[in-house]
Coordinates of C-alpha atoms and ligand atoms in Angstrom, one line a residue:
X1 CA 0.0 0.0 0.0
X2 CA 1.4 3.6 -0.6
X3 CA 2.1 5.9 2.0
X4 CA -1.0 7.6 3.1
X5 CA 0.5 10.0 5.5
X6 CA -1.4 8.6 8.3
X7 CA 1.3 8.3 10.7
X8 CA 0.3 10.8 14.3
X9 CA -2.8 11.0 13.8
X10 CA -6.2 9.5 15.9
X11 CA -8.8 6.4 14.4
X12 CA -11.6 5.5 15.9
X13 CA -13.2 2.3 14.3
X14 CA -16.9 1.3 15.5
X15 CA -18.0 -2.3 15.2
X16 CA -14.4 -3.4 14.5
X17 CA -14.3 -7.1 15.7
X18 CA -15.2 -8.7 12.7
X19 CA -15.7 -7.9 8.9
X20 CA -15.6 -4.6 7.6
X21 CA -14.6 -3.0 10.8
X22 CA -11.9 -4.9 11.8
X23 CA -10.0 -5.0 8.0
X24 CA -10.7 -0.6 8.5
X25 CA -8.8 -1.0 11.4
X26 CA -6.3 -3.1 10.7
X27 CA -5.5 -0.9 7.3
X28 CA -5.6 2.2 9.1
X29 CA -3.3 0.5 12.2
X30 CA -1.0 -1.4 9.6
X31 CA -0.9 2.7 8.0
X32 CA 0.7 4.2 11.1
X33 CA -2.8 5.7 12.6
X34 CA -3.3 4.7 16.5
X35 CA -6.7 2.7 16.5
X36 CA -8.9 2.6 18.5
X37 CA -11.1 -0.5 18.2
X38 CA -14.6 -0.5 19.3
X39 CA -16.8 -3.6 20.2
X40 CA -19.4 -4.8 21.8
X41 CA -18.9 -6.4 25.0
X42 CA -19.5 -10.1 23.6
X43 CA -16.6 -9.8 21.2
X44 CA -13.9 -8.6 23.7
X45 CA -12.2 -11.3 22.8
X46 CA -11.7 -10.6 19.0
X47 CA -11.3 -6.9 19.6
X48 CA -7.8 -7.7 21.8
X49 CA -6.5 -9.7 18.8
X50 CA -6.9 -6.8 16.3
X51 CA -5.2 -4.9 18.8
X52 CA -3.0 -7.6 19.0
X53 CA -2.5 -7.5 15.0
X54 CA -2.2 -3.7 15.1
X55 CA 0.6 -3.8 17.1
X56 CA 2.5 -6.7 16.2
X57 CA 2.5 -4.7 12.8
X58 CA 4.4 -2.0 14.7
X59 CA 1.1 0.0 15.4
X60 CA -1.3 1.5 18.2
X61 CA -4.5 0.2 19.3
X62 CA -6.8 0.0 21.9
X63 CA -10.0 -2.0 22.4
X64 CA -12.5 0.0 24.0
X65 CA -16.6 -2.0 24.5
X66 CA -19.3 0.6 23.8
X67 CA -22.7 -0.2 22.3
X68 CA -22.7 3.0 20.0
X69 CA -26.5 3.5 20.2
X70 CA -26.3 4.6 23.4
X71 CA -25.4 8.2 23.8
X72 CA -23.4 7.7 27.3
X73 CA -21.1 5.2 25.7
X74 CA -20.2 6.4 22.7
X75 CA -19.6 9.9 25.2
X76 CA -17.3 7.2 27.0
X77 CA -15.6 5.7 24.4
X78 CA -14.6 9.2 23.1
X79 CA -13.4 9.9 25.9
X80 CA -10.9 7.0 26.5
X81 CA -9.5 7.6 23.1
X82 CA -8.9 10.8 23.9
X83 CA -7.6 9.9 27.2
X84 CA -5.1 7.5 25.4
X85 CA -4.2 9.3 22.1
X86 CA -5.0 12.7 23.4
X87 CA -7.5 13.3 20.4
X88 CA -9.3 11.9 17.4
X89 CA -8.7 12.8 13.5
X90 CA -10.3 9.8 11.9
X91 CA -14.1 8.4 12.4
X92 CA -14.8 5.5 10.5
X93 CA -18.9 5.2 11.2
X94 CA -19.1 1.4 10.7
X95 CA -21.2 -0.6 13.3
X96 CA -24.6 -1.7 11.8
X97 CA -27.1 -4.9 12.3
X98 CA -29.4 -6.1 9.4
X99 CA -32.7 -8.0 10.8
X100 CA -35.1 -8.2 8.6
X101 CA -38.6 -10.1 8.0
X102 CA -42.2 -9.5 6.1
X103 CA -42.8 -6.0 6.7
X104 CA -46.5 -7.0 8.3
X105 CA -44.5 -9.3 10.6
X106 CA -42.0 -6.4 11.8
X107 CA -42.2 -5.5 15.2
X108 CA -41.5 -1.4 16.7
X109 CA -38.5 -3.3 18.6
X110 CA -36.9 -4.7 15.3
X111 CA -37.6 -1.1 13.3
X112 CA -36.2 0.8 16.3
X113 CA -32.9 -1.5 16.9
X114 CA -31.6 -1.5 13.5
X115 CA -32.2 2.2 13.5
X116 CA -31.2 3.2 16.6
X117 CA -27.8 1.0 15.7
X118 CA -27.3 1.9 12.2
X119 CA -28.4 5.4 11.6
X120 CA -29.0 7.1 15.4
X121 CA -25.2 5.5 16.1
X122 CA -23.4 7.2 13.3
X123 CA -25.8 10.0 14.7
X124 CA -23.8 10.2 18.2
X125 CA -20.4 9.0 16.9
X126 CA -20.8 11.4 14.3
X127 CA -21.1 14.3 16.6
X128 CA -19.0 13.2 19.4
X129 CA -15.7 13.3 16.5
X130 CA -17.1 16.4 15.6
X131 CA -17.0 18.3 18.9
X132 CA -13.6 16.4 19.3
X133 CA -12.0 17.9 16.0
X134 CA -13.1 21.6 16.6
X135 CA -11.8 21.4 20.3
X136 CA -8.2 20.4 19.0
X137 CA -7.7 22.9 16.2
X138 CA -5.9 22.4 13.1
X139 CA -2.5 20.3 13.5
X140 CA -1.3 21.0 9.6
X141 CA 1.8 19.1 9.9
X142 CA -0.9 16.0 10.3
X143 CA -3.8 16.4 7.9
X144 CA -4.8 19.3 5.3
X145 CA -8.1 18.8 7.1
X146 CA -9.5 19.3 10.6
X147 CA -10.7 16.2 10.5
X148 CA -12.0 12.6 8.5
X149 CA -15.8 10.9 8.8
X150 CA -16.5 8.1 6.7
X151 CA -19.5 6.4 7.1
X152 CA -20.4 3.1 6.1
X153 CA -23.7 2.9 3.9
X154 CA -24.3 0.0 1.5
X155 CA -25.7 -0.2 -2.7
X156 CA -29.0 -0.3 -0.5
X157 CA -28.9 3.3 0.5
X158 CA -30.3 3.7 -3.6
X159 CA -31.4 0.1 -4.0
X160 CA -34.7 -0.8 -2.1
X161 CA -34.5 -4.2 -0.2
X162 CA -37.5 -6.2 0.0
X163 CA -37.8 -8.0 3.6
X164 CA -34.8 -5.8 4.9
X165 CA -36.9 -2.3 5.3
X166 CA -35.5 -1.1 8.2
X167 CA -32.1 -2.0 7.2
X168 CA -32.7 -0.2 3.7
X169 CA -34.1 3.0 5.5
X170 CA -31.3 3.5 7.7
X171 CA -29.1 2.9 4.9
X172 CA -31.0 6.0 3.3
X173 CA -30.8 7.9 6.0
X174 CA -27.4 7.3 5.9
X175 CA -26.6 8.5 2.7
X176 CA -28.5 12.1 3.5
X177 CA -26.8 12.5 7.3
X178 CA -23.7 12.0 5.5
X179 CA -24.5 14.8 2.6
X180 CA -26.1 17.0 4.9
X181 CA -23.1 16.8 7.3
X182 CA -20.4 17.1 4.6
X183 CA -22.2 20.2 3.5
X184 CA -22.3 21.6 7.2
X185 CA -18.7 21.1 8.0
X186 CA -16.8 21.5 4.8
X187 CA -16.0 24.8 5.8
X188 CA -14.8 24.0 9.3
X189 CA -12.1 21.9 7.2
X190 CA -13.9 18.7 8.1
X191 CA -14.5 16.3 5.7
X192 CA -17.6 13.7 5.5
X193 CA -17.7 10.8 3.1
X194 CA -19.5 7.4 2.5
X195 CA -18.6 3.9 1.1
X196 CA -21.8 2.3 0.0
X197 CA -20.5 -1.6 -0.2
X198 CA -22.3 -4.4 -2.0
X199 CA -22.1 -8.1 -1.2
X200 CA -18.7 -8.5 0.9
X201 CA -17.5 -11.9 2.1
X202 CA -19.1 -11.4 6.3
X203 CA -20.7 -12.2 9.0
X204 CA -23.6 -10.2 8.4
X205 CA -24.4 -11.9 4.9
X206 CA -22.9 -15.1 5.6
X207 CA -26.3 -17.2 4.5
X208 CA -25.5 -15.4 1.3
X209 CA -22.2 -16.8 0.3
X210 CA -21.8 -19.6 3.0
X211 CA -23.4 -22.6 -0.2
X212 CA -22.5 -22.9 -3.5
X213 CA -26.1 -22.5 -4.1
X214 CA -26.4 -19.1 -2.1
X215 CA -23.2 -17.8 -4.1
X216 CA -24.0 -18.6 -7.1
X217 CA -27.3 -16.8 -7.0
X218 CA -25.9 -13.7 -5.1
X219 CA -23.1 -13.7 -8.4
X220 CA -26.0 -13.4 -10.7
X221 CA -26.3 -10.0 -9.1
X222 CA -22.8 -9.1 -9.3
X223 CA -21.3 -7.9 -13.2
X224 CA -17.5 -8.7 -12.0
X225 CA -18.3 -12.0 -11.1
X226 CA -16.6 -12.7 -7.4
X227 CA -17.8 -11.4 -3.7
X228 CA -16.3 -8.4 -2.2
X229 CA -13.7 -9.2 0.3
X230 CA -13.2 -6.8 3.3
X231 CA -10.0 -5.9 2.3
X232 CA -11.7 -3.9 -1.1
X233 CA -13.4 -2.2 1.4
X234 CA -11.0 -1.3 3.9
X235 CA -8.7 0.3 1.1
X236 CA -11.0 2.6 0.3
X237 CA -11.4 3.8 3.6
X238 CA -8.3 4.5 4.3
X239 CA -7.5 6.3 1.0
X240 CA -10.8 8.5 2.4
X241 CA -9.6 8.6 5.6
X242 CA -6.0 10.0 4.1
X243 CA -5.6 13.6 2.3
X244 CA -4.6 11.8 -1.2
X245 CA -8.6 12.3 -1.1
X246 CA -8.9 15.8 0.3
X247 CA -10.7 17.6 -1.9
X248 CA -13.3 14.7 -1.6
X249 CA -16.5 16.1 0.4
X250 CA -19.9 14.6 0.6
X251 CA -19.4 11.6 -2.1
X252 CA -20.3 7.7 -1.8
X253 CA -17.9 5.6 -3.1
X254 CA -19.5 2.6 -4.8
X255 CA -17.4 -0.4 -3.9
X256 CA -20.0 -3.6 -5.3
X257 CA -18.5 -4.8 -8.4
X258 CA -20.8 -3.4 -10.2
X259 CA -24.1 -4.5 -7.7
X260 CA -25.6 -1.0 -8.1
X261 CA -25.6 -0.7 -12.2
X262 CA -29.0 -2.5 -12.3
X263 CA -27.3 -5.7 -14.2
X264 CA -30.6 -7.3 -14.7
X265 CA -31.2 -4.9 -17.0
X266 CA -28.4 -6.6 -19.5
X267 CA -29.7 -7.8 -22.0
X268 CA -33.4 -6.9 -21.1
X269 CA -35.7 -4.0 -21.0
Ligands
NAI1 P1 -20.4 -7.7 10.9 O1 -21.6 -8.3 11.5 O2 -19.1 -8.5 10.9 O3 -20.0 -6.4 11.6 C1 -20.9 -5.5 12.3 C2 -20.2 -5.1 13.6 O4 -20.9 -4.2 14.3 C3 -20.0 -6.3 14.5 O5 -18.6 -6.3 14.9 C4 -20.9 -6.0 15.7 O6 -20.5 -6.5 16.9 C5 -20.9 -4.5 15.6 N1 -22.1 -3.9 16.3 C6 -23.4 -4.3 16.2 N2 -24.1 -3.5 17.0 C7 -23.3 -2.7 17.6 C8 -23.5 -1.7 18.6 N3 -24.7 -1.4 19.1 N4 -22.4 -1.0 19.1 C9 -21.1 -1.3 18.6 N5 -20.9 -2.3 17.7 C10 -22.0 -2.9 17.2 O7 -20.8 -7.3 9.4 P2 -20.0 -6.3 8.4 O8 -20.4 -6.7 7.1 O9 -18.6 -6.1 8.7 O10 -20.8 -4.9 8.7 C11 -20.2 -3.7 9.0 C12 -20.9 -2.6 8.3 O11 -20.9 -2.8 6.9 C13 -22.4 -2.5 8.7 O12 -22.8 -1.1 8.8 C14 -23.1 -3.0 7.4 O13 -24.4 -2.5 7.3 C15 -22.1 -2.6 6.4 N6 -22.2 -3.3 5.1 C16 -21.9 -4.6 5.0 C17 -21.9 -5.2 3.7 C18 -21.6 -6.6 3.5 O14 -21.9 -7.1 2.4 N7 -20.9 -7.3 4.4 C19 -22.4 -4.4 2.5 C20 -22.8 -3.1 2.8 C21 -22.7 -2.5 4.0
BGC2 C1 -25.9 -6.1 3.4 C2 -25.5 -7.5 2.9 C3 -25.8 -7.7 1.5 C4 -25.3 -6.5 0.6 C5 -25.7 -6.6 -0.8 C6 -25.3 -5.1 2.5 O1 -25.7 -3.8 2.9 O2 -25.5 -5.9 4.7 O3 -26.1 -8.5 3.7 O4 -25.2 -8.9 1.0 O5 -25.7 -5.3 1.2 O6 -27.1 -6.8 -0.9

C-alpha cells in the first residue's frame, strides 16, 4: 500500500471485531494511525487480537466496549481515546445490524434496533468526533483537514431491499446525514464521506455466500463475477480517511463490483 500520510494521527473504528470493521482498522493501524477498536462487549475477545495484529504490525490500538447506540457510551468511548491518544482525526462510522422479516411481521423493537444501531449510532459517533476535532484545532503538519468521517452505507442506501426495510431505511438515512453533514462542516475543514459496499464476504451476509447454491445466485447480481472481500473495502477507507482524497467532500464511493448498475437490466428492458 502507498504511503498515506497517516502516521500521528487519531482512528476510531466502530464495530471493529469482525468484517468490515476490523480490516478498517487493521488498514488504518497497519498505516501508522493509533486505533482505537470498538466492540461490543461479547466480542472482547476478538477486539484484543486486532489490537493484538495492530501492534504486532508496529502499530497502536486500543479496544474499548461501547454499544454505539447509546449516547453515554459512545460519550465514554470518546473519551478514553482521547484519554489514550490525546485526540481523534479519523471516524470511520461502521457498526450496523441487518434484521429483517415481512414487513407486516416487523415489530417497533426490530424497526427501532436497526435504527437506533445503524443510523442514530453514526448520529452520536458522528457528533461526538465532531466536537472532538473543533476542540483540537488544526495540527497542519498531520492532515490538510480538521478532520475525517466516513461512514459506512451500503448499494441499499439507492437500492430498495425487500424483507430488509428497516435495514434499507437506515441505509438512506445514511446517505443524507452524510451529505447534509459534509455540506455543514466543509467549511470547518472537516470532511464527511460514504462507502456504500455491495455483497462482501461477512458475518452479516454469511447465508448469502456460506453454499454454493447461495453464491452462485448472489453472483448473478454481481457484473464482476466474485464477492467483495473486506479488504476492497477497507482500502478505500483508508484512501478517504487520508488527504490523497482531500478535496473529496460529501461523495459515496460505490465499492460492489458493479451491484448498483442495475445488471438485470443486460440484455433486457
Ligand atoms: P459484521 O456483522 O461482521 O459487523 C458488524 C459489527 O458491528 C460487529 O462487529 C458487531 O459486533 C458491531 N455492532 C453491532 N451492533 C453494535 C453496537 N450497538 N455497538 C457497537 N458495535 C456494534 O458485518 P459487516 O459486514 O462487517 O458490517 C459492517 C458494516 O458494513 C455495517 O454497517 C453493514 O451495514 C455494512 N455493510 C456490509 C456489507 C456486506 O456485504 N458485508 C455491505 C454493505 C454494508
Ligand atoms: C448487506 C449485505 C448484502 C449486501 C448486498 C449489505 O448492505 O449488509 O447483507 O449482501 O448489502 O445486498
Amino acid at each position: 500500500m502507498p504511503d498515506l500520510g497517516l502516521s500521528g494521527q487519531v482512528a476510531v473504528v466502530t464495530g471493529a471485531s469482525s468484517g468490515l470493521g476490523q480490516a478498517c482498522a487493521l488498514t488504518l493501524g497497519l498505516a501508522g494511525a493509533a486505533v482505537v477498536v470498538n466492540h461490543l462487549p461479547r466480542s472482547a475477545d476478538a477486539a484484543a487480537e486486532v489490537v493484538t495484529r495492530i501492534e504486532d504490525g508496529g502499530g497502536r490500538a486500543l479496544a474499548v466496549a461501547a454499544d454505539i447506540s447509546r449516547e453515554d457510551e459512545v460519550e465514554a468511548l470518546f473519551a478514553r481515546a482521547v484519554d489514550r491518544f490525546g485526540t481523534v482525526h479519523i471516524l470511520v462510522n461502521n457498526a450496523g445490524v441487518q434484521d429483517g422479516t415481512r414487513f407486516q411481521d416487523m415489530s417497533l423493537t426490530q424497526w427501532q434496533r436497526v435504527l437506533d444501531i445503524n443510523l442514530t449510532g453514526q448520529f452520536l459517533c458522528a457528533r461526538a468526533a465532531v466536537r472532538e476535532f473543533l476542540r483540537r484545532g488544526m495540527q497542519p503538519e498531520l492532515s490538510c483537514a480538521l478532520g475525517k468521517i466516513i461512514c459506512m452505507s451500503s448499494v441499499h442506501q439507492i437500492i430498495p431491499w425487500a424483507f430488509e426495510t428497516n435495514y434499507a431505511a437506515s441505509k438512506g438515512g445514511v446517505m443524507l446525514l452524510m451529505q447534509s453533514l459534509a455540506q455543514e462542516l466543509a467549511p470547518n475543514r472537516i470532511r464527511v464521506n460514504a462507502v456504500a459496499p455491495g455483497a462482501i464476504r461477512t458475518p452479516i451476509n454469511r447465508p448469502a455466500w456460506e453454499t454454493p447454491q447461495a453464491l452462485k445466485a448472489l453472483l448473478e447480481l454481481i457484473p464482476y463475477g466474485r464477492i467483495g472481500e473486506p479488504a476492497d473495502v477497507a482500502q478505500a477507507v483508508a484512501w478517504l480517511a487520508s488527504d490523497l482524497s482531500d478535496y473529496m467532500i460529501g461523495t459515496t464511493l460505490f465499492i460492489d463490483g458493479g451491484m448498483a448498475l442495475y445488471p438485470s437490466f443486460r440484455g433486457h428492458g
